[in-house]
């Protein structure tokens, strides 16, 4: 999956990458990230997805009901996109 930048953010004291080309078709697909230095892993592998984000926010007490509904509809749209594109390949 392409990314546009991978930089160390001193304000967060962490690396950040801006991912591009994530489609709704891939919303439930995990993205695995491992930081390498000279082809040697220097971090644990992190696995995350749009679905993971939605799940975490839906189970968070401080999330508003309006935002939770938006997340539910987003995942429903993602599932519809997957079915549509699988049927039209």
PDB file of C-alpha atoms in Angstrom:
ATOM      1  CA  UNK A   1       0.000   0.000   0.000  1.00  0.00           C
ATOM      2  CA  UNK A   2       1.534   3.324  -0.994  1.00  0.00           C
ATOM      3  CA  UNK A   3       2.280   6.053   1.474  1.00  0.00           C
ATOM      4  CA  UNK A   4       3.214   9.644   0.840  1.00  0.00           C
ATOM      5  CA  UNK A   5       5.516  10.300   3.766  1.00  0.00           C
ATOM      6  CA  UNK A   6       7.169   8.478   6.628  1.00  0.00           C
ATOM      7  CA  UNK A   7       8.764  10.806   9.123  1.00  0.00           C
ATOM      8  CA  UNK A   8       9.744  11.023  12.756  1.00  0.00           C
ATOM      9  CA  UNK A   9       7.426  13.439  14.593  1.00  0.00           C
ATOM     10  CA  UNK A  10       9.281  14.914  17.548  1.00  0.00           C
ATOM     11  CA  UNK A  11       6.049  16.475  18.862  1.00  0.00           C
ATOM     12  CA  UNK A  12       4.600  12.946  19.258  1.00  0.00           C
ATOM     13  CA  UNK A  13       7.968  11.249  19.768  1.00  0.00           C
ATOM     14  CA  UNK A  14       6.902   8.686  17.180  1.00  0.00           C
ATOM     15  CA  UNK A  15       7.017   7.932  13.475  1.00  0.00           C
ATOM     16  CA  UNK A  16       4.075   8.748  11.279  1.00  0.00           C
ATOM     17  CA  UNK A  17       3.083   7.687   7.798  1.00  0.00           C
ATOM     18  CA  UNK A  18       0.329   9.076   5.637  1.00  0.00           C
ATOM     19  CA  UNK A  19      -1.342   6.192   3.829  1.00  0.00           C
ATOM     20  CA  UNK A  20      -3.042   6.807   0.511  1.00  0.00           C
ATOM     21  CA  UNK A  21      -5.255   4.693  -1.703  1.00  0.00           C
ATOM     22  CA  UNK A  22      -7.208   2.960   1.053  1.00  0.00           C
ATOM     23  CA  UNK A  23     -10.598   2.163  -0.437  1.00  0.00           C
ATOM     24  CA  UNK A  24     -13.863   1.269   1.236  1.00  0.00           C
ATOM     25  CA  UNK A  25     -13.435  -2.172  -0.335  1.00  0.00           C
ATOM     26  CA  UNK A  26     -10.480  -2.612   2.042  1.00  0.00           C
ATOM     27  CA  UNK A  27     -12.122  -1.219   5.193  1.00  0.00           C
ATOM     28  CA  UNK A  28     -12.137  -4.576   6.982  1.00  0.00           C
ATOM     29  CA  UNK A  29      -8.699  -5.611   5.724  1.00  0.00           C
ATOM     30  CA  UNK A  30      -5.897  -5.296   8.282  1.00  0.00           C
ATOM     31  CA  UNK A  31      -2.867  -3.158   7.591  1.00  0.00           C
ATOM     32  CA  UNK A  32       0.319  -4.515   9.172  1.00  0.00           C
ATOM     33  CA  UNK A  33       3.173  -2.129   9.845  1.00  0.00           C
ATOM     34  CA  UNK A  34       6.688  -2.943  11.017  1.00  0.00           C
ATOM     35  CA  UNK A  35       9.437  -0.342  11.175  1.00  0.00           C
ATOM     36  CA  UNK A  36      12.677  -1.586   9.608  1.00  0.00           C
ATOM     37  CA  UNK A  37      16.171  -0.166   9.788  1.00  0.00           C
ATOM     38  CA  UNK A  38      18.582  -1.633   7.228  1.00  0.00           C
ATOM     39  CA  UNK A  39      15.996  -4.377   6.583  1.00  0.00           C
ATOM     40  CA  UNK A  40      16.016  -5.364  10.276  1.00  0.00           C
ATOM     41  CA  UNK A  41      12.793  -4.951  12.308  1.00  0.00           C
ATOM     42  CA  UNK A  42      13.187  -2.308  15.023  1.00  0.00           C
ATOM     43  CA  UNK A  43       9.568  -2.343  16.191  1.00  0.00           C
ATOM     44  CA  UNK A  44       6.745  -4.701  16.912  1.00  0.00           C
ATOM     45  CA  UNK A  45       4.302  -5.276  14.068  1.00  0.00           C
ATOM     46  CA  UNK A  46       1.134  -3.234  14.515  1.00  0.00           C
ATOM     47  CA  UNK A  47      -2.111  -4.407  12.901  1.00  0.00           C
ATOM     48  CA  UNK A  48      -4.943  -1.937  12.361  1.00  0.00           C
ATOM     49  CA  UNK A  49      -7.870  -1.293  10.016  1.00  0.00           C
ATOM     50  CA  UNK A  50     -10.770   1.060   9.479  1.00  0.00           C
ATOM     51  CA  UNK A  51     -12.899  -1.659  11.080  1.00  0.00           C
ATOM     52  CA  UNK A  52     -10.635  -1.650  14.167  1.00  0.00           C
ATOM     53  CA  UNK A  53     -10.991   2.120  14.472  1.00  0.00           C
ATOM     54  CA  UNK A  54     -14.792   1.901  14.128  1.00  0.00           C
ATOM     55  CA  UNK A  55     -15.007  -0.902  16.707  1.00  0.00           C
ATOM     56  CA  UNK A  56     -12.878   1.011  19.204  1.00  0.00           C
ATOM     57  CA  UNK A  57     -14.866   4.219  18.789  1.00  0.00           C
ATOM     58  CA  UNK A  58     -18.236   2.420  18.983  1.00  0.00           C
ATOM     59  CA  UNK A  59     -17.217   0.963  22.341  1.00  0.00           C
ATOM     60  CA  UNK A  60     -15.902   4.233  23.749  1.00  0.00           C
ATOM     61  CA  UNK A  61     -18.190   5.894  26.297  1.00  0.00           C
ATOM     62  CA  UNK A  62     -17.236   9.430  25.258  1.00  0.00           C
ATOM     63  CA  UNK A  63     -18.191   8.968  21.579  1.00  0.00           C
ATOM     64  CA  UNK A  64     -21.407  10.792  20.659  1.00  0.00           C
ATOM     65  CA  UNK A  65     -24.366   8.817  19.358  1.00  0.00           C
ATOM     66  CA  UNK A  66     -24.282  10.791  16.098  1.00  0.00           C
ATOM     67  CA  UNK A  67     -20.659   9.801  15.461  1.00  0.00           C
ATOM     68  CA  UNK A  68     -21.424   6.180  16.359  1.00  0.00           C
ATOM     69  CA  UNK A  69     -24.224   6.165  13.782  1.00  0.00           C
ATOM     70  CA  UNK A  70     -21.816   7.593  11.188  1.00  0.00           C
ATOM     71  CA  UNK A  71     -19.360   4.771  11.965  1.00  0.00           C
ATOM     72  CA  UNK A  72     -22.081   2.123  11.667  1.00  0.00           C
ATOM     73  CA  UNK A  73     -23.186   3.541   8.303  1.00  0.00           C
ATOM     74  CA  UNK A  74     -19.563   3.770   7.117  1.00  0.00           C
ATOM     75  CA  UNK A  75     -19.002   0.084   7.814  1.00  0.00           C
ATOM     76  CA  UNK A  76     -22.307  -0.794   6.162  1.00  0.00           C
ATOM     77  CA  UNK A  77     -21.173   1.179   3.098  1.00  0.00           C
ATOM     78  CA  UNK A  78     -17.822  -0.653   3.168  1.00  0.00           C
ATOM     79  CA  UNK A  79     -19.593  -4.018   3.179  1.00  0.00           C
ATOM     80  CA  UNK A  80     -21.816  -2.920   0.273  1.00  0.00           C
ATOM     81  CA  UNK A  81     -18.762  -1.757  -1.699  1.00  0.00           C
ATOM     82  CA  UNK A  82     -17.062  -5.115  -1.187  1.00  0.00           C
ATOM     83  CA  UNK A  83     -20.142  -7.046  -2.363  1.00  0.00           C
ATOM     84  CA  UNK A  84     -20.574  -4.774  -5.385  1.00  0.00           C
ATOM     85  CA  UNK A  85     -16.966  -5.033  -6.547  1.00  0.00           C
ATOM     86  CA  UNK A  86     -16.773  -8.776  -5.928  1.00  0.00           C
ATOM     87  CA  UNK A  87     -19.900  -9.235  -8.086  1.00  0.00           C
ATOM     88  CA  UNK A  88     -18.498  -7.016 -10.875  1.00  0.00           C
ATOM     89  CA  UNK A  89     -15.016  -8.444 -11.349  1.00  0.00           C
TER      90      UNK A  89
END
